[in-house]
């Protein structure tokens, strides 16, 4: 997992020091701490059982529920790497949900439904990419357009094709939601496959280097021969595609299309996951593995709060506090200040 | 020079020094301003003009030296303090809010009213009074953005002027003005001068320097080259002060190639140009040849290289690379046809500061390879260490973020990136800007070595010695056009300076 980070690509002698100073250590510590605290609150927190040929338990549940956010966050990580942002991911999920219901009602085969849903996400990503890369609109404004209109588009699709009741029964989608492969929930296998594919695309082609160079300095990259516009466009398309996967899973979970409230605020969780994972909104770096850790931190926190019996209202505040402390520890200024305090005492 | 003759100096800056991390911006610079004079401050990019002005106006702290205002030592901590003492500045970019009316723009800044409350009646009266000082009669309720740039410039000057302003600094005020507008501005400057104001005028238009200024100071590489009466300095001397260091230690050490020794034509530009940017020009680069690009700041050196690269889109002409017509190329296509480029501004256009040295060196080569054919990590490391050795880049390892390097080493990384893409044509814009003497000589040697290996090079530089030392042929620029070429044994400082000055039967 750690090898996905470019910081971890250091030579062997520097590795120990690199880990000690690494920003990667704090999100991992935060995740560990949350899981330990949850273990104290609920003694059987770590218990994993096999029920109906599938693994069950809190740890599995955290992974299971984190999948949609993690998928969206991975797309967001690439977009943020270009010094962009995509606020429309929740709306893309809403559109994908409506498209799935529409195709089910039209009686399409499973494969067609799947590909239509993914194509809808790609199309949304192309729209965002067109606005940002071709027209040069600021990313936050450009994606705000689809963020605002996307849920309306979803409702319109429902209105035109979903009939009065946009819910459905589909064994295929049910399988995506609750099914399992060799005891492991299907969606985890799927998500791992998507992560691997994305990692290969970013780190085993030159796409990652180009995204990071464009995010770091678009003008310099252009003059060096990198086609910055194409790179930015591709980033938004990737984000649309990954959001579509999240949309398929979320729609399968709910058996319905609910454009108004599905995946509400998921863009904020995704951005948070990227930032907890060490990404900077100033662009220029992609940390895929740490972004997944970021998504797990957010989900672990939610699950732990629920188990603790605290009213769900506390969840948001606790989340804010944990995020704040992770970011505080990651900030170079804060760490230097702490180091200054610590080293002054002995001397 | 004439300190004893005229009235007492209003401003005396003495032995001013200023360093930024890794850069010595100013050292030992003197500048004296007298009431009732227009003082032109000249120098190429990076010579230290704006640093000196910022120190005068309190925007920057100085490291060394002293400033006296009317004989009293002063130490401004902010531009506000300087302004209160009568020193006002108008910057090149008009600092007005286009959507707000003239009145509102002029009312911005320190407010007289209690609790910052503005009386619009008073503000209008004040605005009229300020504009009257400049004999400017415009509708003050109109948004500033609806007026011409010249009027906006004048409004900005009006904004800067108070009753007690005694020193006015104008940073490139005529950069975006046409001849008529410039004339208007100048008549106002003469009027202000006759009322005893000391005016500092930064420009790179030599005609205007002679038209308006009484005295001239020239900065070069952070030092003062000289100060004198405009009437005492010939245009040729002035150009020599700006770009031509007295030769001595860096005498050209090779024989300029005679024209019959030229290699094959690598790049042929015919009538390439762009309206308002650069007049169409012809240029041919041969294999194994260095073509220097000489000219003053603003003459179009950078624009020419960027037009050849395709970073500025040409609206006329054709470009042939290696005998093939490449049409309207982009930097990306140029890279593929074997052109590499090192930009003038390392930080803004050259390097990706957060990426490592290795990644920066890789970038162009990888872009040429295409995104699918990633250069394997081992090969990247080998290439980076080869380049670090070949160009003597001082760094402990290739994984260091490139922004942590010194200026000279950063410049070498930009060069390494260009070279790693295995170009046949190399365009260098100011390859030695802001680097120390040692690295300077290394880069000139490198240019010659690449040339001997058969590469075609175009080197734009504000350092005339550099041009003379490195070039087989020199293209001379003036006023956004290429005015001619000098080849072989005729490549001498004086010939180039004469051509730039237009005393060689040029079109001007």
PDB file of C-alpha atoms in Angstrom, chain B residues 181-297:
ATOM      1  CA  UNK B 181      -1.216  59.140 -25.084  1.00  0.00           C
ATOM      2  CA  UNK B 182       2.465  59.165 -24.257  1.00  0.00           C
ATOM      3  CA  UNK B 183       2.689  62.778 -25.422  1.00  0.00           C
ATOM      4  CA  UNK B 184      -0.184  63.706 -23.102  1.00  0.00           C
ATOM      5  CA  UNK B 185       1.506  61.991 -20.180  1.00  0.00           C
ATOM      6  CA  UNK B 186       4.800  63.691 -20.929  1.00  0.00           C
ATOM      7  CA  UNK B 187       3.299  67.169 -21.023  1.00  0.00           C
ATOM      8  CA  UNK B 188       1.824  66.495 -17.597  1.00  0.00           C
ATOM      9  CA  UNK B 189       5.162  65.209 -16.314  1.00  0.00           C
ATOM     10  CA  UNK B 190       6.876  68.368 -17.573  1.00  0.00           C
ATOM     11  CA  UNK B 191       4.268  70.442 -15.775  1.00  0.00           C
ATOM     12  CA  UNK B 192       4.838  68.551 -12.513  1.00  0.00           C
ATOM     13  CA  UNK B 193       8.572  68.928 -12.968  1.00  0.00           C
ATOM     14  CA  UNK B 194       8.256  72.691 -13.433  1.00  0.00           C
ATOM     15  CA  UNK B 195       6.494  72.765 -10.075  1.00  0.00           C
ATOM     16  CA  UNK B 196       9.581  71.289  -8.450  1.00  0.00           C
ATOM     17  CA  UNK B 197       8.701  67.635  -8.245  1.00  0.00           C
ATOM     18  CA  UNK B 198      11.398  64.972  -8.538  1.00  0.00           C
ATOM     19  CA  UNK B 199      10.229  62.275 -10.930  1.00  0.00           C
ATOM     20  CA  UNK B 200      11.753  58.828 -11.376  1.00  0.00           C
ATOM     21  CA  UNK B 201      10.848  57.374 -14.732  1.00  0.00           C
ATOM     22  CA  UNK B 202      11.460  53.685 -15.385  1.00  0.00           C
ATOM     23  CA  UNK B 203      11.171  52.652 -19.009  1.00  0.00           C
ATOM     24  CA  UNK B 204      12.861  50.632 -21.671  1.00  0.00           C
ATOM     25  CA  UNK B 205      12.011  52.935 -24.573  1.00  0.00           C
ATOM     26  CA  UNK B 206      15.236  54.807 -25.315  1.00  0.00           C
ATOM     27  CA  UNK B 207      13.532  57.444 -27.481  1.00  0.00           C
ATOM     28  CA  UNK B 208      11.393  58.425 -24.529  1.00  0.00           C
ATOM     29  CA  UNK B 209      14.401  58.539 -22.239  1.00  0.00           C
ATOM     30  CA  UNK B 210      15.982  61.196 -24.409  1.00  0.00           C
ATOM     31  CA  UNK B 211      12.719  63.019 -24.968  1.00  0.00           C
ATOM     32  CA  UNK B 212      11.783  63.534 -21.355  1.00  0.00           C
ATOM     33  CA  UNK B 213      14.577  62.885 -18.904  1.00  0.00           C
ATOM     34  CA  UNK B 214      17.197  65.236 -17.515  1.00  0.00           C
ATOM     35  CA  UNK B 215      19.423  62.625 -15.987  1.00  0.00           C
ATOM     36  CA  UNK B 216      19.888  58.899 -16.490  1.00  0.00           C
ATOM     37  CA  UNK B 217      20.985  56.145 -14.122  1.00  0.00           C
ATOM     38  CA  UNK B 218      21.740  52.672 -15.419  1.00  0.00           C
ATOM     39  CA  UNK B 219      21.648  49.520 -13.291  1.00  0.00           C
ATOM     40  CA  UNK B 220      23.135  46.237 -14.300  1.00  0.00           C
ATOM     41  CA  UNK B 221      23.222  42.971 -12.325  1.00  0.00           C
ATOM     42  CA  UNK B 222      22.341  44.762  -9.115  1.00  0.00           C
ATOM     43  CA  UNK B 223      25.037  47.414  -9.404  1.00  0.00           C
ATOM     44  CA  UNK B 224      25.012  51.009 -10.608  1.00  0.00           C
ATOM     45  CA  UNK B 225      26.799  51.283 -13.953  1.00  0.00           C
ATOM     46  CA  UNK B 226      26.625  55.047 -14.037  1.00  0.00           C
ATOM     47  CA  UNK B 227      24.621  58.243 -13.679  1.00  0.00           C
ATOM     48  CA  UNK B 228      24.832  61.226 -15.962  1.00  0.00           C
ATOM     49  CA  UNK B 229      23.060  64.030 -17.760  1.00  0.00           C
ATOM     50  CA  UNK B 230      20.959  62.762 -20.633  1.00  0.00           C
ATOM     51  CA  UNK B 231      22.620  65.301 -22.890  1.00  0.00           C
ATOM     52  CA  UNK B 232      26.059  63.899 -22.070  1.00  0.00           C
ATOM     53  CA  UNK B 233      25.341  60.255 -22.841  1.00  0.00           C
ATOM     54  CA  UNK B 234      25.046  59.151 -26.441  1.00  0.00           C
ATOM     55  CA  UNK B 235      22.553  56.504 -27.350  1.00  0.00           C
ATOM     56  CA  UNK B 236      25.392  54.159 -28.149  1.00  0.00           C
ATOM     57  CA  UNK B 237      27.037  54.715 -24.773  1.00  0.00           C
ATOM     58  CA  UNK B 238      23.713  54.144 -23.107  1.00  0.00           C
ATOM     59  CA  UNK B 239      23.144  50.792 -24.805  1.00  0.00           C
ATOM     60  CA  UNK B 240      26.683  49.833 -23.996  1.00  0.00           C
ATOM     61  CA  UNK B 241      26.068  50.654 -20.334  1.00  0.00           C
ATOM     62  CA  UNK B 242      22.913  48.553 -20.291  1.00  0.00           C
ATOM     63  CA  UNK B 243      24.014  45.393 -22.030  1.00  0.00           C
ATOM     64  CA  UNK B 244      27.692  45.526 -22.828  1.00  0.00           C
ATOM     65  CA  UNK B 245      30.174  44.932 -20.073  1.00  0.00           C
ATOM     66  CA  UNK B 246      33.692  46.107 -20.931  1.00  0.00           C
ATOM     67  CA  UNK B 247      35.419  43.108 -22.392  1.00  0.00           C
ATOM     68  CA  UNK B 248      38.549  41.844 -20.780  1.00  0.00           C
ATOM     69  CA  UNK B 249      38.572  38.524 -19.040  1.00  0.00           C
ATOM     70  CA  UNK B 250      35.896  36.889 -21.217  1.00  0.00           C
ATOM     71  CA  UNK B 251      37.395  37.556 -24.637  1.00  0.00           C
ATOM     72  CA  UNK B 252      35.892  35.369 -27.335  1.00  0.00           C
ATOM     73  CA  UNK B 253      38.048  32.259 -27.487  1.00  0.00           C
ATOM     74  CA  UNK B 254      36.956  30.698 -30.716  1.00  0.00           C
ATOM     75  CA  UNK B 255      36.840  31.702 -34.346  1.00  0.00           C
ATOM     76  CA  UNK B 256      33.350  32.554 -35.548  1.00  0.00           C
ATOM     77  CA  UNK B 257      32.482  30.178 -38.307  1.00  0.00           C
ATOM     78  CA  UNK B 258      32.583  31.638 -41.794  1.00  0.00           C
ATOM     79  CA  UNK B 259      29.335  31.352 -43.676  1.00  0.00           C
ATOM     80  CA  UNK B 260      30.570  28.671 -46.093  1.00  0.00           C
ATOM     81  CA  UNK B 261      31.157  26.252 -43.210  1.00  0.00           C
ATOM     82  CA  UNK B 262      27.466  26.134 -42.382  1.00  0.00           C
ATOM     83  CA  UNK B 263      25.811  22.774 -41.861  1.00  0.00           C
ATOM     84  CA  UNK B 264      22.439  21.737 -43.198  1.00  0.00           C
ATOM     85  CA  UNK B 265      19.420  23.958 -42.611  1.00  0.00           C
ATOM     86  CA  UNK B 266      17.665  22.723 -39.490  1.00  0.00           C
ATOM     87  CA  UNK B 267      15.001  25.347 -39.116  1.00  0.00           C
ATOM     88  CA  UNK B 268      13.697  27.902 -41.580  1.00  0.00           C
ATOM     89  CA  UNK B 269      11.198  30.552 -40.511  1.00  0.00           C
ATOM     90  CA  UNK B 270       9.695  32.665 -43.278  1.00  0.00           C
ATOM     91  CA  UNK B 271       7.621  35.694 -42.401  1.00  0.00           C
ATOM     92  CA  UNK B 272       6.650  34.356 -38.957  1.00  0.00           C
ATOM     93  CA  UNK B 273       5.024  37.051 -36.880  1.00  0.00           C
ATOM     94  CA  UNK B 274       2.071  38.104 -34.822  1.00  0.00           C
ATOM     95  CA  UNK B 275       0.241  41.397 -34.762  1.00  0.00           C
ATOM     96  CA  UNK B 276       1.085  43.640 -31.812  1.00  0.00           C
ATOM     97  CA  UNK B 277       3.733  41.141 -30.709  1.00  0.00           C
ATOM     98  CA  UNK B 278       6.419  40.889 -33.352  1.00  0.00           C
ATOM     99  CA  UNK B 279       6.804  42.021 -36.959  1.00  0.00           C
ATOM    100  CA  UNK B 280       7.156  39.075 -39.360  1.00  0.00           C
ATOM    101  CA  UNK B 281      10.755  37.880 -39.579  1.00  0.00           C
ATOM    102  CA  UNK B 282      12.883  35.385 -41.498  1.00  0.00           C
ATOM    103  CA  UNK B 283      15.345  33.202 -39.632  1.00  0.00           C
ATOM    104  CA  UNK B 284      17.414  30.171 -40.543  1.00  0.00           C
ATOM    105  CA  UNK B 285      19.241  27.931 -38.084  1.00  0.00           C
ATOM    106  CA  UNK B 286      21.919  25.551 -39.363  1.00  0.00           C
ATOM    107  CA  UNK B 287      23.300  22.427 -37.785  1.00  0.00           C
ATOM    108  CA  UNK B 288      26.414  23.169 -35.751  1.00  0.00           C
ATOM    109  CA  UNK B 289      25.668  26.866 -35.501  1.00  0.00           C
ATOM    110  CA  UNK B 290      24.872  29.213 -32.634  1.00  0.00           C
ATOM    111  CA  UNK B 291      22.687  32.156 -33.571  1.00  0.00           C
ATOM    112  CA  UNK B 292      22.666  34.906 -30.976  1.00  0.00           C
ATOM    113  CA  UNK B 293      19.634  37.105 -30.496  1.00  0.00           C
ATOM    114  CA  UNK B 294      20.625  40.595 -29.375  1.00  0.00           C
ATOM    115  CA  UNK B 295      18.461  43.540 -28.463  1.00  0.00           C
ATOM    116  CA  UNK B 296      17.280  45.635 -25.573  1.00  0.00           C
ATOM    117  CA  UNK B 297      14.586  44.718 -23.093  1.00  0.00           C
TER     118      UNK B 297
END
